Tab-separated table of C-alpha atoms in Angstrom:
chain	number	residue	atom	x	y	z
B	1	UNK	CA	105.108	122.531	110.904
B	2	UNK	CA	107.227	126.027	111.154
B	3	UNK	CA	106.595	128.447	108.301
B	4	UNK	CA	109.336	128.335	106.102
B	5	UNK	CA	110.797	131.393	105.948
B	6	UNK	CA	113.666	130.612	103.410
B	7	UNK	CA	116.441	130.880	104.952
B	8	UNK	CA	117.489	127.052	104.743
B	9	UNK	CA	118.040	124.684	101.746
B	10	UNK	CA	115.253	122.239	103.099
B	11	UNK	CA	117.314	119.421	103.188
B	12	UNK	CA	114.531	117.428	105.452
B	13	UNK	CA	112.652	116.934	102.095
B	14	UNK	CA	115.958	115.516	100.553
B	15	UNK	CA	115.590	111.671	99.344
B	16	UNK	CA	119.188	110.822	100.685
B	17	UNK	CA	119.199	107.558	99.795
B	18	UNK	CA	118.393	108.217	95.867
B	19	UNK	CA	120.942	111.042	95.993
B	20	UNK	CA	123.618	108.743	97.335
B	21	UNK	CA	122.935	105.969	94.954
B	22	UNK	CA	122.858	108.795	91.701
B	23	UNK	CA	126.138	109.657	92.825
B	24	UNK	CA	127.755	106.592	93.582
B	25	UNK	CA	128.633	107.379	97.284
B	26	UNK	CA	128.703	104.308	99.899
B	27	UNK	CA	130.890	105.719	102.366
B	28	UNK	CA	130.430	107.288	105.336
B	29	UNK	CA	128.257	110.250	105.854
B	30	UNK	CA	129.652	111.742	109.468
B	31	UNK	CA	129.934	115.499	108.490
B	32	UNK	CA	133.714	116.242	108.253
B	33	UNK	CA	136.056	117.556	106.139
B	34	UNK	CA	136.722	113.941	104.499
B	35	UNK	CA	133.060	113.375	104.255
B	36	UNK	CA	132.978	116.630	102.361
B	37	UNK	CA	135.307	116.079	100.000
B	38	UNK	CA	134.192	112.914	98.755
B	39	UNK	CA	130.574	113.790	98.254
B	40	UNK	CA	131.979	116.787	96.487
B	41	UNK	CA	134.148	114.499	94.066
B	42	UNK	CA	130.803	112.130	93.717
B	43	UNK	CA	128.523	114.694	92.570
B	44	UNK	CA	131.205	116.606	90.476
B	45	UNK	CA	131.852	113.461	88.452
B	46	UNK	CA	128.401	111.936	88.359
B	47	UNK	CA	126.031	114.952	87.371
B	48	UNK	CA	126.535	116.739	84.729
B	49	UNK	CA	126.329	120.275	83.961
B	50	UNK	CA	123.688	121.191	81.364
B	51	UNK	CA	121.401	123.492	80.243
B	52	UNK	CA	119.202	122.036	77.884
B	53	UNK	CA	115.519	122.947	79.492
B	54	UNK	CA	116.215	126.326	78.183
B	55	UNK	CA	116.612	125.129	74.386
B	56	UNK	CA	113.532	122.481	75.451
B	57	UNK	CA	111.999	125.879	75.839
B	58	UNK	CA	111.113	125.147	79.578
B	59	UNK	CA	111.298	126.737	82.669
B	60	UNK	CA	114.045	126.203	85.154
B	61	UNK	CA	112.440	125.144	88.435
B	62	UNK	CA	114.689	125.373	91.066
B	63	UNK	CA	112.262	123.948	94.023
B	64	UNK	CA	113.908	121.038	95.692
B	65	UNK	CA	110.873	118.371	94.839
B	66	UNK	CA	112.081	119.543	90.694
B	67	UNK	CA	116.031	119.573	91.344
B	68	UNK	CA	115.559	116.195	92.752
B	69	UNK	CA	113.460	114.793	89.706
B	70	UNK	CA	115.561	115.958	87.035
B	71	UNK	CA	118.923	115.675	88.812
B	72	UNK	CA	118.873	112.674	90.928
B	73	UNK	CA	115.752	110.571	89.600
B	74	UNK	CA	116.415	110.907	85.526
B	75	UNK	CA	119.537	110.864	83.417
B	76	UNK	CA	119.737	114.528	83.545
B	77	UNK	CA	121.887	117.575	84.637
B	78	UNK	CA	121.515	120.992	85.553
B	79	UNK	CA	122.942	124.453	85.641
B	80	UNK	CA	125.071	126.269	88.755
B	81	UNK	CA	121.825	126.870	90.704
B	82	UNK	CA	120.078	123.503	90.283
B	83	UNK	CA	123.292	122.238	91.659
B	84	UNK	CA	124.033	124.006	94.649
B	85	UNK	CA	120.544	124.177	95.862
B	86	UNK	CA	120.835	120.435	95.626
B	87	UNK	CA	123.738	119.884	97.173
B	88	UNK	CA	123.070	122.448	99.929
B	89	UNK	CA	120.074	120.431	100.782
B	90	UNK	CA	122.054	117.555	101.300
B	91	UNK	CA	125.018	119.369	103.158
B	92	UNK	CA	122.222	120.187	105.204
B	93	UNK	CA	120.489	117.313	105.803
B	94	UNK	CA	123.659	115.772	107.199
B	95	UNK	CA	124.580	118.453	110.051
B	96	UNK	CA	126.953	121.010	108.122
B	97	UNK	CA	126.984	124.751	108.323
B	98	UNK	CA	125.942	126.138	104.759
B	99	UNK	CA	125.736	129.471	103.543
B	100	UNK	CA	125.344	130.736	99.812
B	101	UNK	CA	127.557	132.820	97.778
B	102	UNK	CA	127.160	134.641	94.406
B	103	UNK	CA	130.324	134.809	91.706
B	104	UNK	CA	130.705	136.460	88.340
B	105	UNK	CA	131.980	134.698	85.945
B	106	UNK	CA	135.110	136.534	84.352
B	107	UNK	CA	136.833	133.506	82.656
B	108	UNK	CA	139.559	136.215	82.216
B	109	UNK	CA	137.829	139.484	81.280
B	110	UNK	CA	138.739	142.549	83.144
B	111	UNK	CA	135.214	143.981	83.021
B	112	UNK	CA	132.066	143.848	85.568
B	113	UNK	CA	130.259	141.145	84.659
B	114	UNK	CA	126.419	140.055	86.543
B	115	UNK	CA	126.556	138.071	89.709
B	116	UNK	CA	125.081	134.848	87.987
B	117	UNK	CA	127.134	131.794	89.517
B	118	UNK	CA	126.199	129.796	92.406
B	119	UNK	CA	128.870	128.938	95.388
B	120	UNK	CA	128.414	127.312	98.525
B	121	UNK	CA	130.621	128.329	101.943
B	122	UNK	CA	130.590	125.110	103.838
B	123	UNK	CA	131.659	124.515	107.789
B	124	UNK	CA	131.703	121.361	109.179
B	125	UNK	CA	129.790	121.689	112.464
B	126	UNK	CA	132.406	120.833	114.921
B	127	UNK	CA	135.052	123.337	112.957
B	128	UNK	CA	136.392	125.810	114.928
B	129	UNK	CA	136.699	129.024	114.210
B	130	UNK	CA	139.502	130.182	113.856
B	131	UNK	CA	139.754	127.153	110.930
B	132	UNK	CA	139.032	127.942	107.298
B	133	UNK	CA	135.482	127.716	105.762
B	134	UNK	CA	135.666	124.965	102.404
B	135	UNK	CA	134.316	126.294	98.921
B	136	UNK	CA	132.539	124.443	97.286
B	137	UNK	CA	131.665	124.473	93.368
B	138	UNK	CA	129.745	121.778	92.184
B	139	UNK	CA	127.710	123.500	89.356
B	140	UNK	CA	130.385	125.108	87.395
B	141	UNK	CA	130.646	121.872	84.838
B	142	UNK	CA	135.131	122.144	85.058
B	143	UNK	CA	135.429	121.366	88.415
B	144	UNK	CA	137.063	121.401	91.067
B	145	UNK	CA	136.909	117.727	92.349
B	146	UNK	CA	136.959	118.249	95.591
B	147	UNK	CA	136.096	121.686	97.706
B	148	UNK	CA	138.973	124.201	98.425
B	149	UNK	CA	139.521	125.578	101.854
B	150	UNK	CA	139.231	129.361	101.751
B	151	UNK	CA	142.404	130.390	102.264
B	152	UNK	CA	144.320	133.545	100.395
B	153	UNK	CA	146.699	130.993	98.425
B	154	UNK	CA	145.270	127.722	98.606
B	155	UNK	CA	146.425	126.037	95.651
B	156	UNK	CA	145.713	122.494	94.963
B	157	UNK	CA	146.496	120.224	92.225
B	158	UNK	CA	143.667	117.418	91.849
B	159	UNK	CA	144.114	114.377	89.627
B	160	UNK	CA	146.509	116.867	87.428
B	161	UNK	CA	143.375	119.426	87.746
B	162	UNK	CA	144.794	122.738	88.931
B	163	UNK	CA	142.865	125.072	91.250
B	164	UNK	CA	144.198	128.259	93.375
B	165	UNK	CA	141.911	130.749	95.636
B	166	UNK	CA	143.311	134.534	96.039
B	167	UNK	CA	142.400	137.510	97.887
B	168	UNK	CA	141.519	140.237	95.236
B	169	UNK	CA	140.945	143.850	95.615
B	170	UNK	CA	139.064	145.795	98.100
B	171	UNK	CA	135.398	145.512	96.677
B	172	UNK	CA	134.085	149.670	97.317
B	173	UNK	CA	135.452	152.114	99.285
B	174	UNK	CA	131.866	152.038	101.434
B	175	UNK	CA	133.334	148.771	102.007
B	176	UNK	CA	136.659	148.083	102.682
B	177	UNK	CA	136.888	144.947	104.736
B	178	UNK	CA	134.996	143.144	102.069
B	179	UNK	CA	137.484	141.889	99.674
B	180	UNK	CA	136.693	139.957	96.043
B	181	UNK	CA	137.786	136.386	96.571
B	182	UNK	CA	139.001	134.854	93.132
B	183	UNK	CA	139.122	131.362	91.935
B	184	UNK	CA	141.777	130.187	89.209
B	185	UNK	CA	142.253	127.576	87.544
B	186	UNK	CA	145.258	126.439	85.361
B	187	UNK	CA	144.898	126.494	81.273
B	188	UNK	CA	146.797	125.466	78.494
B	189	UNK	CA	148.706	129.339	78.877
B	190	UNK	CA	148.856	129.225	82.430
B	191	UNK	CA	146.630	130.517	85.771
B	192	UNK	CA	143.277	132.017	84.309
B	193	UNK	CA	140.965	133.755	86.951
B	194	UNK	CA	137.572	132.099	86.121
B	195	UNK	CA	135.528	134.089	88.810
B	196	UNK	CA	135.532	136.292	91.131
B	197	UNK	CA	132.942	136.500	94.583
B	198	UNK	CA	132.519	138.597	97.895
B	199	UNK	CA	131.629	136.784	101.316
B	200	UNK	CA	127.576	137.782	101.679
B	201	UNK	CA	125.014	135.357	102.139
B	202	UNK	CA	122.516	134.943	99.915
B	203	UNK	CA	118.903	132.747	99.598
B	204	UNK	CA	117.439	130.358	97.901
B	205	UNK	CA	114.973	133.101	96.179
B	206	UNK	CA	118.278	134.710	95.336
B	207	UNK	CA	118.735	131.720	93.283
B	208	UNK	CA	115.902	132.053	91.516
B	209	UNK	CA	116.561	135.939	90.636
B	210	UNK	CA	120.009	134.880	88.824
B	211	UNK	CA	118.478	131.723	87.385
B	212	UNK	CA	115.437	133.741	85.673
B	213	UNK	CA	118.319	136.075	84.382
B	214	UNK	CA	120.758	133.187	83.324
B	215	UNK	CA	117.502	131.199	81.823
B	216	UNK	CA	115.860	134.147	79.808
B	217	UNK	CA	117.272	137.181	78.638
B	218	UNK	CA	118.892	137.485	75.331
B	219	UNK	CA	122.434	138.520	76.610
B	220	UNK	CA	122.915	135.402	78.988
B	221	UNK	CA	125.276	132.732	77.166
B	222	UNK	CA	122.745	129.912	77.862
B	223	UNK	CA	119.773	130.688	75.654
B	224	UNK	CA	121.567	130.796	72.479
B	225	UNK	CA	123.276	127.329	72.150
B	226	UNK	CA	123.233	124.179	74.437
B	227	UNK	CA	125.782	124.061	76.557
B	228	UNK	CA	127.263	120.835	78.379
B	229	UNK	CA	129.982	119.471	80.514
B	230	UNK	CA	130.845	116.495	82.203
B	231	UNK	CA	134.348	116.538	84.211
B	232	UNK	CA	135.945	113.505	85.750
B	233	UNK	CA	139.845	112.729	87.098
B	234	UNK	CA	140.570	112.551	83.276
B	235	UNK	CA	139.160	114.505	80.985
B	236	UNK	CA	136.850	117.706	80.877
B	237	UNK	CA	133.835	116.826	77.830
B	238	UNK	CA	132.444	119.986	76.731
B	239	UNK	CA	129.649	120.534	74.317
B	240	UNK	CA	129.696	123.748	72.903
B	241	UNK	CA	126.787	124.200	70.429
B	242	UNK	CA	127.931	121.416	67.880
B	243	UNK	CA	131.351	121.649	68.987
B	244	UNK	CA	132.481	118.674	70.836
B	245	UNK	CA	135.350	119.101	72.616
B	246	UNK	CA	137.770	116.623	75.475
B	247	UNK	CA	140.835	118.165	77.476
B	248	UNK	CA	143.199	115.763	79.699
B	249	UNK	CA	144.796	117.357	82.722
B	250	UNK	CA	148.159	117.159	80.645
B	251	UNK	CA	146.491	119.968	78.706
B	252	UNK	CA	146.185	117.638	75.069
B	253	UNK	CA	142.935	118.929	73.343
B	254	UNK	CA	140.566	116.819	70.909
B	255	UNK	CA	138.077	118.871	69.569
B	256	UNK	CA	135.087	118.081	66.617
B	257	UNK	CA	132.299	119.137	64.954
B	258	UNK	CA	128.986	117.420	65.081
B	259	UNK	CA	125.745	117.525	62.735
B	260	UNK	CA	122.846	118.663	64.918
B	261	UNK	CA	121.112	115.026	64.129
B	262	UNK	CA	124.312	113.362	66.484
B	263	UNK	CA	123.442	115.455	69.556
B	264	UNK	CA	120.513	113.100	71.153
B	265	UNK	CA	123.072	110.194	70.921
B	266	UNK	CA	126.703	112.092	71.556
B	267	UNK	CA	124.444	113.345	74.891
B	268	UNK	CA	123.882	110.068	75.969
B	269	UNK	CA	127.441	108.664	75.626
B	270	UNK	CA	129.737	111.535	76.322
B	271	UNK	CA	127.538	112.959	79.194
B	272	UNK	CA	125.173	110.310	80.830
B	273	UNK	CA	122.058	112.658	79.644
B	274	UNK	CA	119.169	110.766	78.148
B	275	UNK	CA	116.393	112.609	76.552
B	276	UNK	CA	112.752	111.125	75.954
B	277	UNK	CA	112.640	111.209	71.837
B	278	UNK	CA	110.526	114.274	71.879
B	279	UNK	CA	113.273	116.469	73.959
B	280	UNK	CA	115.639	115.031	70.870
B	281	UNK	CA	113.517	115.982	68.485
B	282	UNK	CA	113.430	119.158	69.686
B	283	UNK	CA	116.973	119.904	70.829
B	284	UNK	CA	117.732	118.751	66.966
B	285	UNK	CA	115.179	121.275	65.363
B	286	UNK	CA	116.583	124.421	68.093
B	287	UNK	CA	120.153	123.737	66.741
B	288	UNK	CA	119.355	122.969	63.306
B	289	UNK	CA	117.613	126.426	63.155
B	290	UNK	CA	120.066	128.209	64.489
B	291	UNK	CA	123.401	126.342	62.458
């Protein structure tokens, strides 16, 4: 057996089979752009975005043997990172070209924020060229559905879901053929730039770098309140602390609050996450201490 050198996502280690039944895909797996996009919809919609282990007060492991018991083999989700390296094992395990990509998170803001969101730049392997690379952004929790082709202007409109890519500005004057790609979606007040990335590869232990970041230190937005989304054709579920809220692509908004003693059970039938009693018991007790 080669060394492994980590480059690759390891995708020969994948359990295919369990991955395709967790996400509900019986199609075909050729690696095209239609294959693509319909294993992107399947995971988007069938995993959800959490990131509970952090209030469980355990580490995020982001080896592919962990990823694949929590995300695939239990009623669980993940974060960005737990995502992608998932679902760039599997790109990879069927024949496509993957390379990783780091975005910040702006949701808006003008200011630099840290290079914690995980993106995948996907090629089928018979692409040419001179064709467009697809994003894809299966760990953000809001979509998209399906992957966008990188193109300055793509703008698609998915189930009533709106998405647009843009060329921004010229990164550093060191560097001026890299240019800040940006990817919007639409709000109830219109386009809102949710984040921003640069074309440069990065690794698996790159990963694990951001994740440590995103998973401990006091100014990340994940260790202070759980955090969970589930997003399908209709409807965006977000759990925000004890704030439950649903958006419909028509942009209609039901939002509540919850007692910290509802969240075990509001997990399990808003967001397909079960936890063993002891996880509830201690998701309760982190949120009731911190209400």
């Amino acid at each position: 057996m080669s060394e492994d050198l980590g480059y690759g996502w390891q995708g020969e280690l994948l359990d295919l089979p369990g991955y395709l039944k967790r996400v509900g895909h019986d199609g075909g797996l050729a690696p095209t752009a239609a294959t693509l996009r319909a294993l992107h919809r399947a995971h988007v919609t069938s995993i959800p975005f959490e990131n509970l282990e952090i209030m469980l007060g355990r580490p995020v492991d982001l080896s592919l043997d962990a990823v694949q018991a929590k995300l695939v083999e239990s009623p669980r989700g993940g974060y960005c990172f737990e995502h992608n390296r998932l679902f760039a094992a599997v790109l990879e395990r069927l024949g496509y070209e993957v390379a990783a990509v780091a975005g910040r998170v702006t949701m808006g803001a003008a200011k630099v924020l840290p290079a914690t969101h995980a993106l995948l730049h996907v090629r089928p392997p018979d692409a040419s060229r001179d064709e467009p690379a697809w994003l894809c952004d299966v760990g953000f929790g809001a979509g998209p559905l399906e992957p966008l082709r990188l193109v300055d202007g793509e703008e698609a409109v998915q189930d009533g879901w709106g998405f647009r890519l843009r060329r921004g500005r010229t990164v550093t004057a060191w560097t001026p053929e890299t240019a800040e790609w940006e990817l919007h979606q639409r709000g109830l007040d219109g386009w809102v730039r949710r984040h921003t990335f640069v074309l440069n590869e990065v690794f698996r232990i790159d990963f694990e770098v951001g994740s440590h970041y995103v998973s401990t230190s006091p100014r990340s937005p994940f260790t202070t309140r759980p955090f969970v989304q589930r997003f399908s054709s209709d409807s965006l579920r977000v759990l925000d602390g004890t704030k439950l809220t649903t958006t419909r692509p028509g942009g209609s908004v039901e939002a509540r609050a919850l007692a910290p003693e509802e969240l075990p059970a509001t997990l399990a039938e808003d967001f397909g996450i079960v936890l063993e009693k002891e996880d509830a018991d201690r998701l309760v007790g982190f949120v009731r201490a911190r209400s």
